[in-house]
XYZ file of C-alpha atoms in Angstrom:
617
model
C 2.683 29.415 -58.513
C 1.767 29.485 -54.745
C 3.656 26.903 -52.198
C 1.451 24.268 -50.802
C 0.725 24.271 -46.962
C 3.810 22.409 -45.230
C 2.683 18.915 -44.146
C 1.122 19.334 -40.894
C 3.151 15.971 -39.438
C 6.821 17.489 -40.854
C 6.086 20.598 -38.464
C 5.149 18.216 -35.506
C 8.268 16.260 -36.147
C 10.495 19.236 -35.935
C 8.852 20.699 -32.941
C 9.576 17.558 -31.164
C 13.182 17.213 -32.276
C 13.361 21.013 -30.840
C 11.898 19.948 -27.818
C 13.713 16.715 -27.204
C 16.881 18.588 -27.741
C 16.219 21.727 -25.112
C 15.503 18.637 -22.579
C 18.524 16.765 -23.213
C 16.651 13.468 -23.951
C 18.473 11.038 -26.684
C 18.752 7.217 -27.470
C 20.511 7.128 -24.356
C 19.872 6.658 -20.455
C 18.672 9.632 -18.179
C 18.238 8.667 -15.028
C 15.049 10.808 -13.884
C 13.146 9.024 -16.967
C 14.681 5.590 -15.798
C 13.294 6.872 -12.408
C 9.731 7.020 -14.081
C 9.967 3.677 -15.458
C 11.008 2.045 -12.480
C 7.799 3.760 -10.264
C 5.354 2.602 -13.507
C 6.496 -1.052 -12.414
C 6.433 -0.798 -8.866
C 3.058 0.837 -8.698
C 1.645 -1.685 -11.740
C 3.515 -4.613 -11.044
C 4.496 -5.038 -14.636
C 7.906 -6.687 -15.868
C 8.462 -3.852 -18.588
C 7.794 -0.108 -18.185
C 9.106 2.426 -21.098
C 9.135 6.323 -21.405
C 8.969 6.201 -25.223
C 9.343 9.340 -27.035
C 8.882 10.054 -30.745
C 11.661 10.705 -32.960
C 12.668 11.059 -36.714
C 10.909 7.576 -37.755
C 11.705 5.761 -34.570
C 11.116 5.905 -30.954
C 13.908 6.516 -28.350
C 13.809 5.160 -24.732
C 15.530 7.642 -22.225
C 13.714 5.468 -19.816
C 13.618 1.720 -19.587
C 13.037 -1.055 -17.161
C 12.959 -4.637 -18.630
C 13.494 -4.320 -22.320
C 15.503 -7.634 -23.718
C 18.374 -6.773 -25.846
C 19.740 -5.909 -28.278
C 16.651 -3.395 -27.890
C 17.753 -2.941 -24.288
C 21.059 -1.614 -24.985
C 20.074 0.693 -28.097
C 17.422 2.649 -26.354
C 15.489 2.891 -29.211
C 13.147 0.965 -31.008
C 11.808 1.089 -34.775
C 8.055 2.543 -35.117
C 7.060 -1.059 -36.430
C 7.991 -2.249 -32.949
C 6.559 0.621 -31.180
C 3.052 0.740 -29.859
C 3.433 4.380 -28.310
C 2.988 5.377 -32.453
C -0.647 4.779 -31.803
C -0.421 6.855 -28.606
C 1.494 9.830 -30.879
C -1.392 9.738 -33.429
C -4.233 9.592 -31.712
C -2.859 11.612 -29.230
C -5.230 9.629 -26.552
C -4.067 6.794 -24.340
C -4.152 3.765 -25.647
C -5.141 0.637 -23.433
C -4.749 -3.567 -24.200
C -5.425 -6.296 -22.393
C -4.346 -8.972 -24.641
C -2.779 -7.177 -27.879
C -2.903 -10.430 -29.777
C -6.871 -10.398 -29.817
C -6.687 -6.456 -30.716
C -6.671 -5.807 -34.456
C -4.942 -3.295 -34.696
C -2.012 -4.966 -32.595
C -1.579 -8.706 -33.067
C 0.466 -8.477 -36.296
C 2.683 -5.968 -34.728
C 6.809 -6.863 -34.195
C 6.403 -5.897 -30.506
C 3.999 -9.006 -30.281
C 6.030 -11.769 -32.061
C 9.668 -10.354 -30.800
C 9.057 -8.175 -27.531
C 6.289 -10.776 -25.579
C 3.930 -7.631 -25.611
C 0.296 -8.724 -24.451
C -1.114 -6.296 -22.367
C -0.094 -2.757 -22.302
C -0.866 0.768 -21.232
C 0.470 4.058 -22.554
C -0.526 7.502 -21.335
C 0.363 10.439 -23.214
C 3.479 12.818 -22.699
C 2.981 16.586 -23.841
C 5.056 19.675 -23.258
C 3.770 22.939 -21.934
C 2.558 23.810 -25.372
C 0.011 20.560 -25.677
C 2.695 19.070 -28.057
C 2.549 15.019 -28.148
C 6.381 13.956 -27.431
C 5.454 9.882 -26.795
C 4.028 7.878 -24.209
C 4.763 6.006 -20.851
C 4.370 2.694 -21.159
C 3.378 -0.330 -18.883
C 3.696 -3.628 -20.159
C 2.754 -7.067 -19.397
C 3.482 -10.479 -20.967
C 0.248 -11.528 -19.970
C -3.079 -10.926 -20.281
C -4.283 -8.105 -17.954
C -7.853 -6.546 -16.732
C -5.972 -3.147 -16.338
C -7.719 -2.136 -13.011
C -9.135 1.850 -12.790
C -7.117 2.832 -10.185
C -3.778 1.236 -11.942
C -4.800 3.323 -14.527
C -4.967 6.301 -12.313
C -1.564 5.794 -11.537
C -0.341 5.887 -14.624
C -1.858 8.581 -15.809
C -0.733 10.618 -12.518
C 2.758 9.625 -13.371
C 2.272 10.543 -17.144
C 1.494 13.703 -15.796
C 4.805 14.498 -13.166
C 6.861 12.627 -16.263
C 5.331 15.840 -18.722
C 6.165 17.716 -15.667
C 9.291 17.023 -15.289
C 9.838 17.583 -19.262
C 8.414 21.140 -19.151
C 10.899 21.738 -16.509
C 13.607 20.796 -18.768
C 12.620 22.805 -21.283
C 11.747 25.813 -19.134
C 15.406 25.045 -17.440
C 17.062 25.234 -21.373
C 15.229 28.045 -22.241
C 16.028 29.990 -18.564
C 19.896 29.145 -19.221
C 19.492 30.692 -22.913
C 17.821 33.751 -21.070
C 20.080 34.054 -18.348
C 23.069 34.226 -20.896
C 21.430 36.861 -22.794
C 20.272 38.451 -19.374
C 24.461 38.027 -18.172
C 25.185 40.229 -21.873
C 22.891 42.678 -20.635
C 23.691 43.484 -17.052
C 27.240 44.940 -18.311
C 25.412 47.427 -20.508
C 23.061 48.584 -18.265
C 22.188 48.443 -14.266
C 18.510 48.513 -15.620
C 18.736 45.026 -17.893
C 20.595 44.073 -14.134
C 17.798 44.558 -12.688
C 15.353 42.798 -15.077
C 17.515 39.760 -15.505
C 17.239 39.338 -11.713
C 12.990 39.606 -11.896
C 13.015 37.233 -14.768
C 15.804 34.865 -12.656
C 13.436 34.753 -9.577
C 10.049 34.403 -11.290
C 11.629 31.732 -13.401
C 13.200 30.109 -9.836
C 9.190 30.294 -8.505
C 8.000 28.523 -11.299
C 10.587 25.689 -11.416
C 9.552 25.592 -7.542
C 6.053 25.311 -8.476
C 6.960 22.500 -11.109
C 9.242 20.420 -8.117
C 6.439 20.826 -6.096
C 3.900 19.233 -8.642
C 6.215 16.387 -9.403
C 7.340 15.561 -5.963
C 3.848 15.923 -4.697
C 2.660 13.513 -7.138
C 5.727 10.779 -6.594
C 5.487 11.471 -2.794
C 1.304 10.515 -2.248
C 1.407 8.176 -4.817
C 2.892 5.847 -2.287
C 0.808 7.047 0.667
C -1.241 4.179 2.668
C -3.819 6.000 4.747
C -4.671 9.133 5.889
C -2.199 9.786 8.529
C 0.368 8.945 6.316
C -0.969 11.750 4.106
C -1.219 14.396 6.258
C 2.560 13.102 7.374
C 4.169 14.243 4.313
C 1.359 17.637 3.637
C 4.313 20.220 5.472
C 7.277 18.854 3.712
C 5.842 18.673 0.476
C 4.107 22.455 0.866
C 7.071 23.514 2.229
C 8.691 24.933 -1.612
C 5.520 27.017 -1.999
C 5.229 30.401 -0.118
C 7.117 28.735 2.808
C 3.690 28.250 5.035
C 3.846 27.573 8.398
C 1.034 25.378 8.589
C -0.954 22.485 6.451
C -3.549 21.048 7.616
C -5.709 17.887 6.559
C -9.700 17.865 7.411
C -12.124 14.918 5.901
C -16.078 15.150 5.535
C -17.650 12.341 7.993
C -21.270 12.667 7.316
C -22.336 15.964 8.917
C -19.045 17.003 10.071
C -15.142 17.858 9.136
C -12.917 15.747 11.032
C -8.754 17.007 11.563
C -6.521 15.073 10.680
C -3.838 15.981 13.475
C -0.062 15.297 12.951
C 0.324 11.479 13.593
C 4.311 12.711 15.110
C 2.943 15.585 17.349
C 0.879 14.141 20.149
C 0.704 17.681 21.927
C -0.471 19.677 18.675
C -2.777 22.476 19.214
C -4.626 20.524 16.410
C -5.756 18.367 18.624
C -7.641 20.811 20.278
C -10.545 21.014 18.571
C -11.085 17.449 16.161
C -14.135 17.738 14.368
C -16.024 20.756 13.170
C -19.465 20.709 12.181
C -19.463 22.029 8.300
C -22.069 25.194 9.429
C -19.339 26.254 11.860
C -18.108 29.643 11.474
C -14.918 28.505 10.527
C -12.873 29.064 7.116
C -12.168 25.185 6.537
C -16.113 24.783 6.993
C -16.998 27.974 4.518
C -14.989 26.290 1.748
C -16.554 22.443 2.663
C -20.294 23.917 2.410
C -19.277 26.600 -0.766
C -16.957 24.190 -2.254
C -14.834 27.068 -3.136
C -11.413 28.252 -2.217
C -11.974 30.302 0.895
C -9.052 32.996 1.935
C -8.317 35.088 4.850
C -5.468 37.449 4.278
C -5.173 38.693 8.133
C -6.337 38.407 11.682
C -8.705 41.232 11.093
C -10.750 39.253 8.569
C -10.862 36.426 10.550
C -12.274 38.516 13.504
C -15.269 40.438 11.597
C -16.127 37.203 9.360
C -15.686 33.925 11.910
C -16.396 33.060 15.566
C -14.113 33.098 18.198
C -13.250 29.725 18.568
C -11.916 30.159 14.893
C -10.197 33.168 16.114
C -8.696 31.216 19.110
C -7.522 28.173 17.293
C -5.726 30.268 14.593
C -4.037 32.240 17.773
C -2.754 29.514 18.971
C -1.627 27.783 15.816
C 0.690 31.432 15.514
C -1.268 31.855 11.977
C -2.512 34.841 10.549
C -3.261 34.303 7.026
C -5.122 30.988 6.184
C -6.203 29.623 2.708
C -8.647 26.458 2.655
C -9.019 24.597 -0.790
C -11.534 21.722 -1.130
C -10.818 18.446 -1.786
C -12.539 17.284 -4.609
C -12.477 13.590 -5.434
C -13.808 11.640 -8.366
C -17.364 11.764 -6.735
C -18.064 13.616 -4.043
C -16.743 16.705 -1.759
C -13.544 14.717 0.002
C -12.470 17.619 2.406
C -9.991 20.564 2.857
C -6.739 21.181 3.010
C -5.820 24.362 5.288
C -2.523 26.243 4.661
C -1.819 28.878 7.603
C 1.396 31.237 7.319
C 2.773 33.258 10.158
C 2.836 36.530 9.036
C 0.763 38.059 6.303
C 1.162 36.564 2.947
C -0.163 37.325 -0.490
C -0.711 34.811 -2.507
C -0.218 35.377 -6.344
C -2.403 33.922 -9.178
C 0.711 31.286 -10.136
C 0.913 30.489 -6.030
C -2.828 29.985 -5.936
C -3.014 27.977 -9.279
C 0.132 25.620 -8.153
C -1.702 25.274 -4.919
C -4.705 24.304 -6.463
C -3.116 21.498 -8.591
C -1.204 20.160 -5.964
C -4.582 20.336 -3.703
C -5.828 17.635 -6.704
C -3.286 14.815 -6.180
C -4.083 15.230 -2.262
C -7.212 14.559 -2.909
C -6.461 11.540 -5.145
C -4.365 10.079 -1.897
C -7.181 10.822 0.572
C -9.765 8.785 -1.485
C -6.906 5.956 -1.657
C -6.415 6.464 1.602
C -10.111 5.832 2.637
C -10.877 3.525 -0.142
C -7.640 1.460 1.544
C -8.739 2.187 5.206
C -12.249 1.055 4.229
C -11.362 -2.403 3.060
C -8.997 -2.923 5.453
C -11.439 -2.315 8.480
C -13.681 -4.595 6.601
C -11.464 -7.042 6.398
C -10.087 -6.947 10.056
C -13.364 -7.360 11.064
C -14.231 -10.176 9.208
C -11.185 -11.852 10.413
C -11.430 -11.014 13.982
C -15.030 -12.171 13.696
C -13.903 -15.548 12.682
C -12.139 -15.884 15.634
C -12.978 -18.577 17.680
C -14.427 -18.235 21.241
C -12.830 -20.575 23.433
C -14.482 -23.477 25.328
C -15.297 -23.096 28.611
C -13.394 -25.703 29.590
C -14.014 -28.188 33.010
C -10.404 -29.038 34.285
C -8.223 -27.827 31.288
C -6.732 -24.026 30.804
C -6.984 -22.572 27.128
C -5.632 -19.076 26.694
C -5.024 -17.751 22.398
C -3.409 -14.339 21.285
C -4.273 -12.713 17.959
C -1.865 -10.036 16.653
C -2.316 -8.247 13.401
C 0.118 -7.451 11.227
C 2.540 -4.189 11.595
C 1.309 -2.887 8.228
C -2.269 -2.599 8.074
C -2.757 -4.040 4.203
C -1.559 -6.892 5.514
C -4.693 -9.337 5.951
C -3.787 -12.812 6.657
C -4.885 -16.265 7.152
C -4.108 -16.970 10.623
C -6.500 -18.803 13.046
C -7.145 -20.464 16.048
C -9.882 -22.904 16.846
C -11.105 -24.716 19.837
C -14.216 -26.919 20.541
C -15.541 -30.087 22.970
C -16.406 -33.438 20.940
C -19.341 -35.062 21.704
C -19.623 -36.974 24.877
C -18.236 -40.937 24.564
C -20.769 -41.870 27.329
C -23.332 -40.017 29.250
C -21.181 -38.093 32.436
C -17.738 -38.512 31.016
C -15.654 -35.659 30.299
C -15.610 -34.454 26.545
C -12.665 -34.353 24.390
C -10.973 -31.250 22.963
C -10.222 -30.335 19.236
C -7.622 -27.446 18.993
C -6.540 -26.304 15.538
C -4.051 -23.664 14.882
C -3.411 -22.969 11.491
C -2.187 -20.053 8.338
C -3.760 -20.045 4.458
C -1.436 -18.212 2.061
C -2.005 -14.863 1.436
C -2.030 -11.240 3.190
C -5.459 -10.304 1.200
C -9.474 -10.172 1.445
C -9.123 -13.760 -0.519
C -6.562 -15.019 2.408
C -9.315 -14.493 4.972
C -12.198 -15.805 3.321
C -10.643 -18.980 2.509
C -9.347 -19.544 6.011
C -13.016 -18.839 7.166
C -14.155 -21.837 4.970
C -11.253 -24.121 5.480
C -12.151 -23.580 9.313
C -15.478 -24.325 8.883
C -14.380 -26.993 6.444
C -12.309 -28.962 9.212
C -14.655 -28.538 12.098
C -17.100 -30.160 9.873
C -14.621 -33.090 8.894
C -13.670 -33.591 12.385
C -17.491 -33.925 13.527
C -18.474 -36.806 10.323
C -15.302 -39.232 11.390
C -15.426 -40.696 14.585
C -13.333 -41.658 16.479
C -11.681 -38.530 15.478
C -9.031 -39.160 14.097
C -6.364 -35.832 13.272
C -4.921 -37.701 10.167
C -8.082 -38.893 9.191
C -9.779 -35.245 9.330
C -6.880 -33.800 7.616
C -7.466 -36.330 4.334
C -10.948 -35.993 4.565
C -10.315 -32.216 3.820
C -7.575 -32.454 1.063
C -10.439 -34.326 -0.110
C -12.804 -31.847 -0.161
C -10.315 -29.024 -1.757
C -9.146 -31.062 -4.714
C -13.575 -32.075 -5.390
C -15.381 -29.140 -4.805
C -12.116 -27.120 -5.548
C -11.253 -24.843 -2.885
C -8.001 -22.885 -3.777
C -6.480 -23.706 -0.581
C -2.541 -23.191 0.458
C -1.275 -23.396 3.965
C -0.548 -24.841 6.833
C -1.714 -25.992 9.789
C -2.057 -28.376 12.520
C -5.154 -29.887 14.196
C -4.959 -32.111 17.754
C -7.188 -33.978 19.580
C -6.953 -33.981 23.745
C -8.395 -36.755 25.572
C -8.793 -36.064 29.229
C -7.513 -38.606 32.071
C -8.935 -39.045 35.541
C -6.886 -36.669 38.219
C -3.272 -36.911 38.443
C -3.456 -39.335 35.500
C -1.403 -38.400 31.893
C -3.817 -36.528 29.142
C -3.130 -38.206 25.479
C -2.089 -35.547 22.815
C -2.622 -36.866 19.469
C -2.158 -34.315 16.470
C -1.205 -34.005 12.869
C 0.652 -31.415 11.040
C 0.333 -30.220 7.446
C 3.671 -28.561 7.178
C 3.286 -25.916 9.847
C 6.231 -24.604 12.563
C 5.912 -27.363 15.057
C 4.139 -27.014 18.423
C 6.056 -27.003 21.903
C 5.516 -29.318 24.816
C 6.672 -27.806 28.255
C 6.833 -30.748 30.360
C 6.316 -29.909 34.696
C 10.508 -30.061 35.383
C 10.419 -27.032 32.648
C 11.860 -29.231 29.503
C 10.587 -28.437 26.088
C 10.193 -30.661 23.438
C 9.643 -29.782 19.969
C 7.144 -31.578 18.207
C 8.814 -31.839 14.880
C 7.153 -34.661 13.168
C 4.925 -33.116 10.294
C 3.926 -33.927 6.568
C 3.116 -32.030 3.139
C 1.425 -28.593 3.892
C -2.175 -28.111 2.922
C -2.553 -27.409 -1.233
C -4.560 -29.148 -3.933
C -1.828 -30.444 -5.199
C -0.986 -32.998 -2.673
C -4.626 -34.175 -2.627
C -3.898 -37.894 -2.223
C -0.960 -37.249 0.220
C -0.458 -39.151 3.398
C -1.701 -38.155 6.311
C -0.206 -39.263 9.704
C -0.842 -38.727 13.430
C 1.267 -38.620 16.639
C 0.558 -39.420 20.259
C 1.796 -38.110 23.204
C 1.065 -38.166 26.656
C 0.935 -34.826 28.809
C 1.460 -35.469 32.315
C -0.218 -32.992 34.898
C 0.735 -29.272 34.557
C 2.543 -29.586 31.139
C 2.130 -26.890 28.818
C 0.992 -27.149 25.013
C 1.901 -24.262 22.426
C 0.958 -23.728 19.393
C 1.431 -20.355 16.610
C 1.941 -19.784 12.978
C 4.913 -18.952 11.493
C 4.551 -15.142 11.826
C 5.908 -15.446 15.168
C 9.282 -16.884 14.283
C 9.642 -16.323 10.502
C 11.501 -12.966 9.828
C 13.529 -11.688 7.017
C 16.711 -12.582 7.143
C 16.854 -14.336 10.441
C 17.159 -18.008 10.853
C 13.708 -19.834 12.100
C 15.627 -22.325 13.692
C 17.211 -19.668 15.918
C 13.751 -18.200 16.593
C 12.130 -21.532 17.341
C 14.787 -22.206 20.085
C 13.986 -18.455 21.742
C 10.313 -19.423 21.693
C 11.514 -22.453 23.399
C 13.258 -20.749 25.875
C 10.897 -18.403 26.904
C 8.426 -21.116 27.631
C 11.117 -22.937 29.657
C 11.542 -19.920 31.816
C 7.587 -18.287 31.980
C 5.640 -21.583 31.427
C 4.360 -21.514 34.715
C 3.007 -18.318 34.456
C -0.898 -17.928 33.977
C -1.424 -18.590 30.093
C -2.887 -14.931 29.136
C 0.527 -13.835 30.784
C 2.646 -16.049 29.001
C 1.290 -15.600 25.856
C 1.894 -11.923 26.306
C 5.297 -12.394 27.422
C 5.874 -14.236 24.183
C 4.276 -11.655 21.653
C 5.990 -9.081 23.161
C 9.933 -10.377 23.090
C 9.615 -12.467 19.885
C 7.637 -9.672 18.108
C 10.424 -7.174 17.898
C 10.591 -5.977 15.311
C 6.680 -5.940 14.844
C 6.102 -9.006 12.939
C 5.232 -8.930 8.816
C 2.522 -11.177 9.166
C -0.178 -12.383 11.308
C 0.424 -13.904 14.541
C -1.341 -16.742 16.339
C -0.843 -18.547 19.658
C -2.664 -21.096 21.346
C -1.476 -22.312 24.971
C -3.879 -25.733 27.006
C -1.929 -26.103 30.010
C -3.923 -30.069 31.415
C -4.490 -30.240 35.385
């Protein structure tokens, strides 16, 4: 009688189990899969992240981040409790946002005893296509998994089967080289072939380190400096090039990308290129091919001379320029320039090719970021209030962004005349300095509404009154709602005849209180303040302060980005600020205020920072 076919699953089962054991991957921790989990919740902000791998009925968890126990502390987890089993047998990823509206899902153990609700699992092959498990992101929420989160994950899913292979090819190279050590004492010739096999196997775990690294290295790139920061270092393992170079299509041109850390590059030289130029980056930007030029000679008889000239000077004689493809368009190039002459093999060119893909996914991050964060600057900086041309008094504000450029905040300044009490008579000023929570798109819109909010509050209650604006808008947030959190604080100044005392009257909303630099040079710190601006305090009281400002004192007013740093006391900070008014506040007020940005913002400041100086006659 003839045997049945094996059961195709049985054979899959023991290829894994082979494969698991040549990688050295148990119910147990490894530390570059823990690696893995830990980037899956950095990059996804999720509390639990899992490289799950299939074995013998169960699934083992070399890497782990945020598993309870006892699930935590046995690395492994039944397949009743696994969701990655769905990944393994339908070898596609599997995405949830809310696993206990998903049929398939919501009777599952990982739901009732693990908090699983949303989830993401990309799969995890070997070099032979064989399904070994999934990595996982997990929320205990429900999640809209975003496109580009997904991105990520499936770019890590992709170094974390990289970095398997390269097990695997490392087991199977140490089984070779053993045999290869038997041979060498027979025979100088199996010497000689041991040492072939020892350096082609070398180039392709080279080729693999570069894959992985380059995708863990641009997947935490923020623009396109940053990028073409890290191109050398991370091309460095591959043919040992000289030279890497980053160039971006802008409409009917290639723009370089010069080294951000070598102001006197030769790069800089020549910046953009139109793409019919006869140059090699341009040939592969209008072909949208691979272009290669093995030696000055080829360069001479197929580009012009200003190609010729720039590749003289960059000390390069062979050049290869791969397009950047991204997920719609033609992104750019990437030129890679070495020395002396260089051939470049098929598994060179291939590596090369792959890692040309992931720096292409960073440059359309890159832009996509750079994109929305001009946008966004300019949308704050537009809000920005022009001062009043003020009779007698001096105004003077300073705007500084953030030191990292994602950061968009809520900061503002605002400053505007009240209408006239009686026909000739000097008009009052409104001055409002204020910060809504957040460092995003949402930050500055809000502020732009609050601002408009407040000016409009101000202008429907005479006489006025600060405290009375400020309740008429936690009215207005709580009603219409307006997800509003911050701080601020908003003053009115009344004018006096000459050489009489000006009348400060203000009210605070939890923010970092303003300075008074009287004539003499004393500050006072205007500490009085109540609950910060939120919806939740929407019947809180709201009281005012008066002060009078003789002639020649000095008001001050900034957000907390000024004086709030990590790890440093804002007490401390508030007294410098202090200080440095004491000693400069009879400089002119544009002077001042850069005095002041420049000594307290050292180290550049996290967040926004404001200032507003009125110094009355």
């Amino acid at each position: 009688m003839a045997r049945q076919d094996q059961d195709p699953r049985a054979g899959a089962d023991t290829a894994r189990r082979r494969v698991l054991r040549l990688a050295g991957l148990s119910a147990a921790p490894d530390p570059g899969m823990d690696r893995f989990a830990r980037l899956v919740a950095r990059l996804l902000h999720v509390p639990v992240a899992l490289v799950s791998l299939a074995e013998d009925g169960r699934q083992i968890l070399p890497g782990m981040l945020g598993l309870p126990e006892p699930w935590a502390g046995r690395r492994a987890l039944p397949l009743s409790h696994a969701l990655c089993r769905h990944v393994v047998a339908t070898q596609r990823p599997l995405i949830v946002s809310d696993a206990r509206a998903d049929e398939r899902l919501r009777t599952s153990p990982a739901v009732r005893e693990l908090g699983v609700v949303s989830y993401g699992g990309m799969p995890l092959t070997d070099g032979d296509g064989l399904l070994l498990g999934a990595l996982c992101a997990i929320g205990h929420e429900p999640r809209s998994w975003d496109p580009a989160e997904l991105a990520d994950l499936e770019d890590l899913a992709a170094a974390c089967s990289a970095e398997l292979r390269q097990r695997i090819l490392s087991a199977q190279l140490r089984s070779a080289q053993k045999v290869l050590e038997t041979a060498r004492a027979a025979a100088e010739r199996a010497r000689g072939e041991a040492e072939s096999l020892r350096r082609e196997a070398q180039t392709g775990l080279d080729h693999a380190e570069l894959l992985l690294k380059t995708s863990e290295e641009l997947a935490q790139t923020s623009g396109l400096d940053d990028v073409r920061r890290r191109l050398h270092d991370l091309l460095a393992g591959v043919g040992k090039p000289s030279y890497a170079g980053l160039l971006v299509a802008d409409r009917n041109e290639l723009r370089r990308i010069p080294d951000p850390d070598d102001v006197s590059s030769v790069e800089r030289e020549i910046l953009t290129l139109p793409t019919d130029a006869a140059f090699p980056s341009a040939r592969a930007l209008r072909e949208g091919r691979t272009v290669f030029v093995p030696d000055r000679e080829a360069l001479v008889a197929a580009y012009s001379p200003d190609a010729v000239g720039l590749f003289d000077r960059l000390g390069l004689t062979t050049v290869m320029c791969l397009p950047l493809w991204g997920s719609r368009a033609l992104l750019g190039v990437l030129a890679i320039g070495w020395a002396r002459r260089h051939e470049v093999g098929i598994t060179e060119r291939a590596t090369l090719t792959a890692a040309s893909g992931y720096i292409a996914q960073a440059v359309e991050r890159a832009q996509y970021l750079d994109e929305r964060i001009s946008v966004a600057r300019e949308l704050q900086e537009a809000m920005l209030t022009d001062l009043p041309l003020a009779n007698r008094v001096e105004v003077s504000a300073l705007y500084q962004p953030a030191a990292d450029d994602h950061m968009i905040g809520g900061d503002w300044y605002d400053a505007y005349h009240l209408p006239l009490a009686s026909p000739g008579a000097e008009p009052a000023l409104m001055v409002t300095v204020g910060d809504i929570s957040g460092h995003d798109m949402h930050a500055a819109t809000v502020m732009g509404q609050i601002r408009s909010m407040l000016r409009q509050a101000t202008l429907d209650h005479p006489p006025y009154s600060p405290a009375t604006v400020l309740a008429a808008l936690d009215a207005a947030c709580a009603v219409l709602p307006v997800e509003a959190s911050g701080t601020l604080v908003h003053a009115r100044l009344d004018p006096a005849p000459p050489a009489m005392p000006w009348t400060l009257t203000w009210s605070n909303a939890g923010h970092p209180p303003p300075l008074l630099r009287a004539p003499d040079g004393r500050v006072h710190v205007l500490e009085a303040h109540d609950v910060l601006l939120h919806q939740a305090f929407k019947d809180a009281s709201r009281t005012e302060h008066r002060r009078e400002l003789t002639p020649g004192s000095t008001l001050l007013l900034y957000t907390d980005g000024l004086v709030e740093r990590r790890g440093h006391d804002i007490e401390a900070a508030i007294t410098q600020l202090a200080g440095l008014l004491n000693r400069h506040g009879n400089d002119p007020l544009p002077e001042l205020l850069r005095r002041i940005s420049e000594r307290m913002a050292q180290p550049p400041p996290e967040d926004d920072v404001v200032l507003l100086a009125l110094r009355v006659p």
